[in-house]
Coordinates of C-alpha atoms (C1' of nucleotides) in Angstrom, one line a residue:
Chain A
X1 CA 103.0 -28.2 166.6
X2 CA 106.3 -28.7 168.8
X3 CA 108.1 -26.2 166.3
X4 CA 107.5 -22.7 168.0
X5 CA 110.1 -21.3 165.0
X6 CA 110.4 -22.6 161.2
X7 CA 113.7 -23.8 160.7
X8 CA 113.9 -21.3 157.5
X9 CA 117.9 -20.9 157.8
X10 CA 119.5 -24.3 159.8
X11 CA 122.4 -23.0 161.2
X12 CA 125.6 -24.6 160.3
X13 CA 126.7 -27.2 163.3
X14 CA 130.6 -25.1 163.6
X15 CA 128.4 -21.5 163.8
X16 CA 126.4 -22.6 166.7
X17 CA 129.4 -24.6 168.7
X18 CA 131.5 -21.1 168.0
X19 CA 128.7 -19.0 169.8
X20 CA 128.3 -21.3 172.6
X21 CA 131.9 -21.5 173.0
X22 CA 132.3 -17.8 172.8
X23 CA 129.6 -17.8 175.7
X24 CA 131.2 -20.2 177.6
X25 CA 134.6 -18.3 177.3
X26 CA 133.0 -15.0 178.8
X27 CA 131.2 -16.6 181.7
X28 CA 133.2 -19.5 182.3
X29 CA 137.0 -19.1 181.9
X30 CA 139.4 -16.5 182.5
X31 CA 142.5 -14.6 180.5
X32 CA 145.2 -17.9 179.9
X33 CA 143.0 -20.6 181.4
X34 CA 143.7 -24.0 179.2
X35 CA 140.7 -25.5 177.8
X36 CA 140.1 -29.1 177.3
X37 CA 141.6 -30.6 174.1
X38 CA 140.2 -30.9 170.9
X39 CA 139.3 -34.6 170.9
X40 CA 137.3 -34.4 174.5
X41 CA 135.4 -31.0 173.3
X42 CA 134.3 -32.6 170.4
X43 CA 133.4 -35.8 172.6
X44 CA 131.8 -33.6 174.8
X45 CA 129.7 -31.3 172.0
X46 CA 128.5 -35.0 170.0
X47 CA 130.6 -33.4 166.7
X48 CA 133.5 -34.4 164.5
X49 CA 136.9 -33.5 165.5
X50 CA 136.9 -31.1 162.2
X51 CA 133.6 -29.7 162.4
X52 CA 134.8 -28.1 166.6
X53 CA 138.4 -27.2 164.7
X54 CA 136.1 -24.9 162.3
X55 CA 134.4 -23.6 165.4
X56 CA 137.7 -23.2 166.8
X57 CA 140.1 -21.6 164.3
X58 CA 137.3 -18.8 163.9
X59 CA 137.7 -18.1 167.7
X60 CA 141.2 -18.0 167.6
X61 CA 140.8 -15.4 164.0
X62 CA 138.7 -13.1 166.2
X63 CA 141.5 -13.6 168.5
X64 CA 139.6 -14.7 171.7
X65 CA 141.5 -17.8 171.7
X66 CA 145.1 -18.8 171.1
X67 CA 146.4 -22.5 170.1
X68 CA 149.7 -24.3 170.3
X69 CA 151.2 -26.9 169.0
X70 CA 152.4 -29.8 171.4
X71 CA 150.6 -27.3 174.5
X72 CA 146.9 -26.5 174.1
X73 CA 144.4 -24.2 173.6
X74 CA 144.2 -21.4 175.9
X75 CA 142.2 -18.2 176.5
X76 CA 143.4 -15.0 174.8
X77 CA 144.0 -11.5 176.0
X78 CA 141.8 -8.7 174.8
X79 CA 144.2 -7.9 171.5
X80 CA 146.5 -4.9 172.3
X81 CA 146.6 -1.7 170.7
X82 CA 149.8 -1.1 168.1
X83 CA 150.2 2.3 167.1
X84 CA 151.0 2.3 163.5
X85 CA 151.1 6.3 162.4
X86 CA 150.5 9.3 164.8
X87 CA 149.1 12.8 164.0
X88 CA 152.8 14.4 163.0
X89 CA 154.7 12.4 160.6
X90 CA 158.4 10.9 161.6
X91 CA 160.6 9.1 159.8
X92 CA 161.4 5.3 160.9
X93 CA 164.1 5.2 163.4
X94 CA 163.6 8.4 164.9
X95 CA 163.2 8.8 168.5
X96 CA 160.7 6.5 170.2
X97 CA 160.7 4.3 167.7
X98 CA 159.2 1.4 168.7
X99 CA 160.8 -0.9 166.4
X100 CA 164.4 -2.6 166.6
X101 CA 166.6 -2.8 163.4
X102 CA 167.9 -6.1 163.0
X103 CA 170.3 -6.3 159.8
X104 CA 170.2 -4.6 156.5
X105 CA 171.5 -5.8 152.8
X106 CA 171.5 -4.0 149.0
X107 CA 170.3 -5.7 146.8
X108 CA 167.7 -5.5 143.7
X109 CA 163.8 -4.7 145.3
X110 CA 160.8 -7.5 144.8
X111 CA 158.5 -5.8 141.4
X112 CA 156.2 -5.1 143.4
X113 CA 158.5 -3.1 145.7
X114 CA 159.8 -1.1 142.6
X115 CA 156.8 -0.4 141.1
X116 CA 155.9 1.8 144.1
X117 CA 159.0 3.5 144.1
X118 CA 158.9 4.2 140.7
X119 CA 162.1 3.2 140.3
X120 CA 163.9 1.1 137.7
X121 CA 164.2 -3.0 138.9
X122 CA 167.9 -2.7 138.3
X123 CA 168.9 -0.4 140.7
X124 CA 169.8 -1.1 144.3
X125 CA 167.9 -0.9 147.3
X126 CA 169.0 -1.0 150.7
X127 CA 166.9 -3.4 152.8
X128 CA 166.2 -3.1 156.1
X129 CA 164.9 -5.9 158.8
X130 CA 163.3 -4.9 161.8
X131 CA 161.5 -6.2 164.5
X132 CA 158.7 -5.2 166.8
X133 CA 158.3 -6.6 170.3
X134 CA 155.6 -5.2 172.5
X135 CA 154.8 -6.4 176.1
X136 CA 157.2 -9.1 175.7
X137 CA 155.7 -10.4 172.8
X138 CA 157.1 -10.3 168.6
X139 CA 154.1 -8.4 167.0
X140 CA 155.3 -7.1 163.6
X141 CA 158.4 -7.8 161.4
X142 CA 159.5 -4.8 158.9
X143 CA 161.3 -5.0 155.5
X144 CA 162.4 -1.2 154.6
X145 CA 163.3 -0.7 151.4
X146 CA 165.3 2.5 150.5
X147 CA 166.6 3.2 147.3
X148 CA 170.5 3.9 147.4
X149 CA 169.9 7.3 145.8
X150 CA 168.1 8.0 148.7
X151 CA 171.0 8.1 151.1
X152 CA 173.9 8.6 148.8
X153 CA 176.1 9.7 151.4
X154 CA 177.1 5.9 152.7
X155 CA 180.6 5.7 151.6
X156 CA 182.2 6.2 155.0
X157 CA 180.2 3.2 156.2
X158 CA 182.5 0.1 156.4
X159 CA 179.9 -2.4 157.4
X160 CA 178.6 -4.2 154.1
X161 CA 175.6 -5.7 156.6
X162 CA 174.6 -5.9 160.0
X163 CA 172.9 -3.9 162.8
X164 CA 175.5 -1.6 162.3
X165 CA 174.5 -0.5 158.5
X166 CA 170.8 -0.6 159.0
X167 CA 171.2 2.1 161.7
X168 CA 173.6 3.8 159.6
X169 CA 170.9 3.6 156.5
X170 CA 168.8 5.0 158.5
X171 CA 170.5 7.9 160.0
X172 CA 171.5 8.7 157.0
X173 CA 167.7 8.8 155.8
X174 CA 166.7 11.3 158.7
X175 CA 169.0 13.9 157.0
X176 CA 166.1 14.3 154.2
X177 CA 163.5 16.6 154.9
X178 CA 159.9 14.5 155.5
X179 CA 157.4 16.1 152.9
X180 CA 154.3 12.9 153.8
X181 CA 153.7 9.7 154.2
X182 CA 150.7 7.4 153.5
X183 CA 149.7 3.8 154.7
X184 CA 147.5 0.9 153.0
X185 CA 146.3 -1.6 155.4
X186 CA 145.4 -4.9 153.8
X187 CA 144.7 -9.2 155.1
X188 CA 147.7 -11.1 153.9
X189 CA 148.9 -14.5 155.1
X190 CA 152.7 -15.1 157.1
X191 CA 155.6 -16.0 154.6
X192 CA 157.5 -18.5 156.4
X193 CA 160.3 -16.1 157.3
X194 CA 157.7 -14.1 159.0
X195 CA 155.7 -16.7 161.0
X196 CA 159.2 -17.7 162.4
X197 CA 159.9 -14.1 163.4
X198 CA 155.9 -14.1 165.0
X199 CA 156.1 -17.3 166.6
X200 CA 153.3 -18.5 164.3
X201 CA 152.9 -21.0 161.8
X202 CA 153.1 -20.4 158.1
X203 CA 149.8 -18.9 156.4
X204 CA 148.6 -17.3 159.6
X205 CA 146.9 -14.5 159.2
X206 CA 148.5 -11.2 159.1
X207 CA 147.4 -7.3 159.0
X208 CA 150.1 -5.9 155.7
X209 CA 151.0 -2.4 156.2
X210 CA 152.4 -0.5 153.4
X211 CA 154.1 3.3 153.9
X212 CA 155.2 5.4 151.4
X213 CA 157.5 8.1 152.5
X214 CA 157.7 11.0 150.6
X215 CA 160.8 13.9 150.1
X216 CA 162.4 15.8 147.4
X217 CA 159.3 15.2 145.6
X218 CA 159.6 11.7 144.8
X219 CA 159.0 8.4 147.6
X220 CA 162.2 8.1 149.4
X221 CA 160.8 5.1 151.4
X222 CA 159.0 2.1 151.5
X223 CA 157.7 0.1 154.5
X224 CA 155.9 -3.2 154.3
X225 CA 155.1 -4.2 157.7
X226 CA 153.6 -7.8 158.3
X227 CA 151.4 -7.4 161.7
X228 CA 150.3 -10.9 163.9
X229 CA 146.3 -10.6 163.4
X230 CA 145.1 -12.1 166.3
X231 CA 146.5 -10.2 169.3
X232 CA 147.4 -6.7 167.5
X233 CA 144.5 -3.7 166.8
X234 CA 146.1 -1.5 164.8
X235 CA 145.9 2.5 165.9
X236 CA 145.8 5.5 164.4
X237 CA 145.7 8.6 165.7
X238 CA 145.4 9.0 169.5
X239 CA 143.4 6.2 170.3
X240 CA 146.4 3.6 171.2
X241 CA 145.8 4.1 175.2
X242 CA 142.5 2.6 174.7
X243 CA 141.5 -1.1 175.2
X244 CA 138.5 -1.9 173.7
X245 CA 137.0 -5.0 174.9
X246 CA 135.5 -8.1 173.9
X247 CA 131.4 -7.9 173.6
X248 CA 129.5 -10.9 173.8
X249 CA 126.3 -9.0 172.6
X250 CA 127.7 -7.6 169.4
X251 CA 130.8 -10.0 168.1
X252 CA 129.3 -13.6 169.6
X253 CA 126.8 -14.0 166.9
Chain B
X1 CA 172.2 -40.4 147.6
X2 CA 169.7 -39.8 145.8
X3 CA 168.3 -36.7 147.7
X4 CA 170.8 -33.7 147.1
X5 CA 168.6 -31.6 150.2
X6 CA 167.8 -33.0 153.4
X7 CA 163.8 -33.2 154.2
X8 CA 164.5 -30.8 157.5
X9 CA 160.9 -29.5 157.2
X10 CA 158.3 -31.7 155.4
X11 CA 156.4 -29.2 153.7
X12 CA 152.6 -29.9 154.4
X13 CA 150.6 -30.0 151.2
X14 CA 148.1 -27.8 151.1
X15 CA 151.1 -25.2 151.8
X16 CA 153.1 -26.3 148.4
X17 CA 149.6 -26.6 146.4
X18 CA 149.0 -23.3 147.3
X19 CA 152.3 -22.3 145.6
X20 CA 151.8 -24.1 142.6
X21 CA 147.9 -22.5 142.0
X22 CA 149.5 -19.3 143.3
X23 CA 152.2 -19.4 140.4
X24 CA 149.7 -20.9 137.7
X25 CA 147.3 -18.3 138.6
X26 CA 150.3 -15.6 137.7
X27 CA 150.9 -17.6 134.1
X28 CA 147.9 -19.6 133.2
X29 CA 144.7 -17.2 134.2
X30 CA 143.5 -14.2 133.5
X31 CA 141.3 -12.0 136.2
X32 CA 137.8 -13.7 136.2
X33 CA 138.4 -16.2 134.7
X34 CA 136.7 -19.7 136.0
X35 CA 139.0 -22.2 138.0
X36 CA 137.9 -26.2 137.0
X37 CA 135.8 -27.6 140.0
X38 CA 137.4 -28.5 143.7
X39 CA 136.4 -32.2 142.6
X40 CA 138.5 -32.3 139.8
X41 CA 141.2 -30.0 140.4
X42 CA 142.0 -32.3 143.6
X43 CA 141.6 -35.2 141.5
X44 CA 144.6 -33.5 139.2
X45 CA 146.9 -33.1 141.8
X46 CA 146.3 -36.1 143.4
X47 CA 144.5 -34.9 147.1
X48 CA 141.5 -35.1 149.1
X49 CA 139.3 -32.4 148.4
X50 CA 139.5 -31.2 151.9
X51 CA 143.2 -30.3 151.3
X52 CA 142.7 -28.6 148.0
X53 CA 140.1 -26.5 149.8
X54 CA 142.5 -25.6 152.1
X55 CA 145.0 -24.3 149.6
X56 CA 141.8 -22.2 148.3
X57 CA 141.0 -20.9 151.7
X58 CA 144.4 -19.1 152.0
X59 CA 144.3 -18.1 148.3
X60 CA 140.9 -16.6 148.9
X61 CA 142.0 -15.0 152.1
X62 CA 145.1 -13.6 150.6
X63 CA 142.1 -12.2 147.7
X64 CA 143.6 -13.9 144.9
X65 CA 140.4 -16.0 144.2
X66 CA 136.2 -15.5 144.4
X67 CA 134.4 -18.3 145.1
X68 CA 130.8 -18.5 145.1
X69 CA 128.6 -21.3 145.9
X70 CA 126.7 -23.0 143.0
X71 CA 129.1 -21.1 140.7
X72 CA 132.3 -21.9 140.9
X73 CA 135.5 -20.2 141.7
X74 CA 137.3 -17.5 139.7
X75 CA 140.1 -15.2 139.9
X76 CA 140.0 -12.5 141.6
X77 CA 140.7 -8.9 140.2
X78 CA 143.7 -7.2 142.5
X79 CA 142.3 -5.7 145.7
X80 CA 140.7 -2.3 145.4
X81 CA 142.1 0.7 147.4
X82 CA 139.3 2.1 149.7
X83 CA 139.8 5.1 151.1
X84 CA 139.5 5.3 154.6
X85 CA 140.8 8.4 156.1
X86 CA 142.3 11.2 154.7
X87 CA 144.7 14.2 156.3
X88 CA 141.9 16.4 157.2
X89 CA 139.2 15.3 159.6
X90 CA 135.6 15.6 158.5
X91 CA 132.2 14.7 159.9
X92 CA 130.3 11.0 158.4
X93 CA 128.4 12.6 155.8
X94 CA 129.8 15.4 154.9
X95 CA 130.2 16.0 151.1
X96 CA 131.9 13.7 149.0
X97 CA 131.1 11.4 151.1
X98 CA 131.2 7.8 150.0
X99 CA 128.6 6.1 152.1
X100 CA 125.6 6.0 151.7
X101 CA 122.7 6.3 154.8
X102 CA 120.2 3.4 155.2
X103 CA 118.2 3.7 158.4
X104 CA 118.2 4.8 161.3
X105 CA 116.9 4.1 164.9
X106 CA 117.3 4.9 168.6
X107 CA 118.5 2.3 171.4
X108 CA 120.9 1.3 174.1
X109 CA 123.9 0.9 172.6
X110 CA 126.1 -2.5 172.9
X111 CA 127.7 -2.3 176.0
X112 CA 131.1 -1.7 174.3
X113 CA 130.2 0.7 172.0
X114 CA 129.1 2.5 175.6
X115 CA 132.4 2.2 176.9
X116 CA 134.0 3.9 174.1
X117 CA 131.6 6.5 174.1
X118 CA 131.7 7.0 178.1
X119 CA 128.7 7.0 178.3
X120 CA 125.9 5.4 180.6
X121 CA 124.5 2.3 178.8
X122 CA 121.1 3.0 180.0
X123 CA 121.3 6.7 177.7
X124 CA 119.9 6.3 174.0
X125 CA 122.1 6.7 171.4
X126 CA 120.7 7.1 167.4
X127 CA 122.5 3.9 165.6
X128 CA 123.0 5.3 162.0
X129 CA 123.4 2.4 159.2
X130 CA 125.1 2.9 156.2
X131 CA 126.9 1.2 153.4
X132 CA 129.5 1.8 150.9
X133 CA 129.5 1.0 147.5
X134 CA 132.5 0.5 145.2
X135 CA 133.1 -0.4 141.5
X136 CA 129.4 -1.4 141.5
X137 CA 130.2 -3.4 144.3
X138 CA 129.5 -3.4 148.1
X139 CA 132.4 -2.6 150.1
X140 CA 131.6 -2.1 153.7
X141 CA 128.8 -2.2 156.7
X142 CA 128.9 0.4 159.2
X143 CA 126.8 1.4 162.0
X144 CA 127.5 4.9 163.6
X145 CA 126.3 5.5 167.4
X146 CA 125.6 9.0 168.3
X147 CA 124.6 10.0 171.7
X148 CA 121.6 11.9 171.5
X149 CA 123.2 14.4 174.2
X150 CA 125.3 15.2 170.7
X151 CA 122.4 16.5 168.4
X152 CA 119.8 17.6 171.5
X153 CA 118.2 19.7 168.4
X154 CA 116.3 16.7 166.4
X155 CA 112.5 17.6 168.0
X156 CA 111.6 19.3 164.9
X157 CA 111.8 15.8 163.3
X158 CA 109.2 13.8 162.7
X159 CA 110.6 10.9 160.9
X160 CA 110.8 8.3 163.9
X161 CA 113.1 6.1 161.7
X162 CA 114.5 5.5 158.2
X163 CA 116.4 7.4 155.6
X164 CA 115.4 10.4 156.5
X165 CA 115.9 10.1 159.8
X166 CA 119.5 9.1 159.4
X167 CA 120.1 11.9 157.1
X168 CA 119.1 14.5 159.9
X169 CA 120.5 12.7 162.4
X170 CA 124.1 13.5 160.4
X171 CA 123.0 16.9 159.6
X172 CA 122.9 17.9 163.4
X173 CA 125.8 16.3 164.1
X174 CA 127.8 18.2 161.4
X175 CA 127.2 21.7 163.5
X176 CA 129.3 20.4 165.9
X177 CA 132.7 21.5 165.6
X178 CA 135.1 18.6 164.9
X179 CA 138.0 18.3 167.0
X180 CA 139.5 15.0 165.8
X181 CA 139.6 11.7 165.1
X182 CA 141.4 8.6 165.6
X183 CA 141.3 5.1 164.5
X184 CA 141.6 1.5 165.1
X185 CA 141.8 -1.6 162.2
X186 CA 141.3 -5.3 163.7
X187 CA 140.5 -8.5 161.6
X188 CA 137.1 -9.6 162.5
X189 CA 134.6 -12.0 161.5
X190 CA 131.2 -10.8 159.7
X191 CA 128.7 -11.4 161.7
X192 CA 125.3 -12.7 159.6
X193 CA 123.7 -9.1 158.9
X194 CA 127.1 -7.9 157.9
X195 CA 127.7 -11.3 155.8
X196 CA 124.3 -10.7 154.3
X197 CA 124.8 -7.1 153.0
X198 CA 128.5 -7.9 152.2
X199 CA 127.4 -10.3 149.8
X200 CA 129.6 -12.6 151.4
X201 CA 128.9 -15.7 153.9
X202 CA 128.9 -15.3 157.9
X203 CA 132.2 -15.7 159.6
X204 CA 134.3 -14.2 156.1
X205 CA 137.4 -12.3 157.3
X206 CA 136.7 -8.4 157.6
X207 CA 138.4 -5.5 158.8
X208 CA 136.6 -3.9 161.1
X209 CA 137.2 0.0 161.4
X210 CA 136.4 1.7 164.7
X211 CA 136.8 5.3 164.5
X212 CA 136.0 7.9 166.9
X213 CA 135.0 11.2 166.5
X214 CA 135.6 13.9 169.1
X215 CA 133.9 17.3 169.7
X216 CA 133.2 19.6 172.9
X217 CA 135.9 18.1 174.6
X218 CA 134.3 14.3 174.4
X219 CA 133.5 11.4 172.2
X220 CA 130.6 12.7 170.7
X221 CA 130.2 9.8 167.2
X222 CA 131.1 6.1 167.1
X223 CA 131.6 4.6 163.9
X224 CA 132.0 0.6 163.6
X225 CA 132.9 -0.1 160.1
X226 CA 133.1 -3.3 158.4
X227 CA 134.8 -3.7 154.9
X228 CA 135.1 -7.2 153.2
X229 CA 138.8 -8.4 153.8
X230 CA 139.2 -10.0 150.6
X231 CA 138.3 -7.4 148.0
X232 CA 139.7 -4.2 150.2
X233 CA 143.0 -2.8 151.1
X234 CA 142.5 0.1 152.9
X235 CA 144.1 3.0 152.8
X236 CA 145.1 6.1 154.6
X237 CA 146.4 9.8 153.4
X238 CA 147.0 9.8 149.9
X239 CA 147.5 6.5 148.5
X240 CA 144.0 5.5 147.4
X241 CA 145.3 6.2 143.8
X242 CA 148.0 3.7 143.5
X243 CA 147.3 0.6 142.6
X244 CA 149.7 -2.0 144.3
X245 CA 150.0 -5.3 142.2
X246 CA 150.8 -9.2 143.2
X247 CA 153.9 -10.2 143.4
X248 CA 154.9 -13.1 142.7
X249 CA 158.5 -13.4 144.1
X250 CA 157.1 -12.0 147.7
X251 CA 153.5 -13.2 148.3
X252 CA 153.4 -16.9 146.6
X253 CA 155.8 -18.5 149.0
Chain C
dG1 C1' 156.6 -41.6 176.0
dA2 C1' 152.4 -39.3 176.6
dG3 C1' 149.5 -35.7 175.1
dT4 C1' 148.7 -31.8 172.3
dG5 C1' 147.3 -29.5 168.0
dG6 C1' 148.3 -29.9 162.6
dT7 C1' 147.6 -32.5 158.4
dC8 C1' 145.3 -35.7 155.5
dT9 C1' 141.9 -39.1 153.6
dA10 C1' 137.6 -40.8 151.4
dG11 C1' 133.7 -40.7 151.6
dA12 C1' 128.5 -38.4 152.4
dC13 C1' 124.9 -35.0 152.3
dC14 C1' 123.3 -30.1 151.9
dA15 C1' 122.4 -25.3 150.0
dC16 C1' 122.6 -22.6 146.3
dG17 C1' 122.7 -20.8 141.4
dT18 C1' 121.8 -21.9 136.7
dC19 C1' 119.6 -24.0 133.0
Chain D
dA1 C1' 117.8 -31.6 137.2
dC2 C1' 122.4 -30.7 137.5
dG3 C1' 126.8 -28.9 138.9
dT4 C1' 128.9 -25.9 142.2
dG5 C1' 130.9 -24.9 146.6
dG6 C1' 129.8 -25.6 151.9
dT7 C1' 129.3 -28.8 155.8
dC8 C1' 130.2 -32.9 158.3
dT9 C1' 132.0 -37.5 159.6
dA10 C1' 135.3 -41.1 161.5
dG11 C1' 139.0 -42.4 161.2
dA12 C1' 144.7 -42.1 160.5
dC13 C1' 149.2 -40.4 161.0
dC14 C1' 152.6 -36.5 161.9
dA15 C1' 155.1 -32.6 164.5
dC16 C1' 155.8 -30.6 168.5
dT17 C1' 156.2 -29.8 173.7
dC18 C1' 156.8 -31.4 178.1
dC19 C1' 158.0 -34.6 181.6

DNA sequence: GAGTGGTCTAGACCACGTC
DNA sequence: ACGTGGTCTAGACCACTCC
């Protein structure tokens, strides 16, 4: 018999092209190397051009590679570490921040939104935007939503919008006292606001973090936070400083 | 003119089918309920099947909709809170637990898991498997490496392997005194084994939970945890009670 | 304009669950 | 045996970036 193994489970054609790739990417290229395009890989592997883009779009999921549009496909960086929530508990925009308000408007809050605040659909929230850029590079966009009972104390603002408001919503928020807060992580894919912001294309994948912010009894806050996928791993804790990398033995299969 | 908006950005299809399921999945399903087959819902909306699919893929990613081969597709029941981490630390296994131990056996650990750990490759650590069950359901994979410098006391053992193994294996380890903990979440792939046990197929989106645990100054546990993408939001601190609901005015666009 | 990845088509066959 | 979703093909055209 020429078999030495019985073909019990054949492995799909895109499964094995993605681990040979993935060893070909450890041994064989480097951090930002362009590889060949799409129609000359799957020239070279004997496959269809959709069956290598299968093998391809999980690589770039896992976030070992990156593609572009018009450019190519290159290698990826290990994925850098975001810290998302530390040991004490601080409210956004206080010192060392790491994100950058962007503009802020009032208006009625998504259901959703409400539901979490507990808080009738009617009444006004103040919504922030803001931005976070780490080495360079957008890796989260931010909508803040804060009821306007939250921060009554805005009337001396003039600024009906702007850069200038959303730091004033926010300074005005950092008067409460901080009781808690609590996070849900969740998959979600970019709205097309947010893949603008992320330099990605619409229904990328994203990491969804929702905060609640908690004072005078009652949620004061609410964060949803829409994270790239592919080059963030989010931290909690500590464990930010460090990089875990990529291993062939245990995430090539 | 007969166009009153400029077509600045052809929206591709698969993007503006996605809306329209999204929205008739809001008005015109009910949770569990079977969607008509991909041959003749593409037929209805006048594509190629591989576009339709792609409209499902995001759906599915985004854990509005189930599919199964050889069964069909249904709607998906909102995402399940899973608790991950709560404000005080505590050992794996320690009571009220929610995983459950399966085996357990003694190796070199992955190369990466030894980095973490600081260790030397060549020392054996005990790799703990366990899973975690939700709603009847399984939730996550997880394999836990412990350096056996961390629980030097397991001689009176005899159990060279399985359950019970496992279980004393986490017994020594809980008379360590806990320092802390910290965490990292990255979107992953699931590897076959994983895919197997999560009920799911290879390659599904997870998020992949790395936590360390710290005692005597070091790293003294690993845990690599694997919860299904599609069916999990996780959480952290308090908010494994609420349960957050789609929206359709934020997440269908 | 040339070259890249992104979208789309109309087929075919396969693996799996159910009856 | 049948119907389901999963894989795969060989093309075509489009949107984007760069020169």
């Amino acid at each position: 018999m020429g078999t030495t193994q019985l073909d019990t489970v054949p492995e799909p054609k895109y499964w094995h092209l993605k681990t040979v790739l993935s060893e070909a990417l450890d041994s064989e290229f480097s951090v930002g190397e362009i590889l060949p395009n799409e129609r000359d890989l799957a020239a070279r592997f004997g496959v269809a051009r959709a069956t290598l883009r299968q093998a391809l779009e999980q690589l770039e999921l896992e976030g070992r590679l990156q593609r572009r549009r018009g450019v190519g496909t290159t290698v990826a960086p290990p994925r850098m570490g975001v810290a998302v929530a530390s040991e004490q508990h601080t409210w956004p925009g206080a010192a060392g921040d790491a994100w950058q308000p962007a503009d802020c408007v009032t208006a009625a809050p998504p259901s959703a939104v409400a539901q979490i605040l507990e808080s009738d659909p009617e009444d006004g929230v103040h919504i922030v935007r803001r931005s976070r850029v780490t080495h360079g590079q957008p890796v989260a966009a931010e909508l803040l939503y804060i009821p306007a009972s939250s921060v009554p104390d805005l009337s001396g603002i003039d600024a009906p919008s702007g850069t200038a408001r959303a730091r004033a919503v926010l300074r005005e928020l950092a008067r409460l006292d901080l009781e808690g807060e609590d996070r849900a992580v969740e998959l979600g894919s970019a709205r097309a606001d947010d893949a603008k912001e992320l330099d990605r294309l619409p229904g990328a994948p994203v990491l969804v973090v929702t905060t609640r912010y908690f004072a005078e009894g009652r949620t004061a806050a609410v964060s949803v936070a829409t994270y790239r996928a592919d080059t963030c791993r989010l931290t909690f804790g500590d464990s930010g400083g460090v990089e875990i990398h990529h291993d062939p033995e245990r995430r090539a299969s």
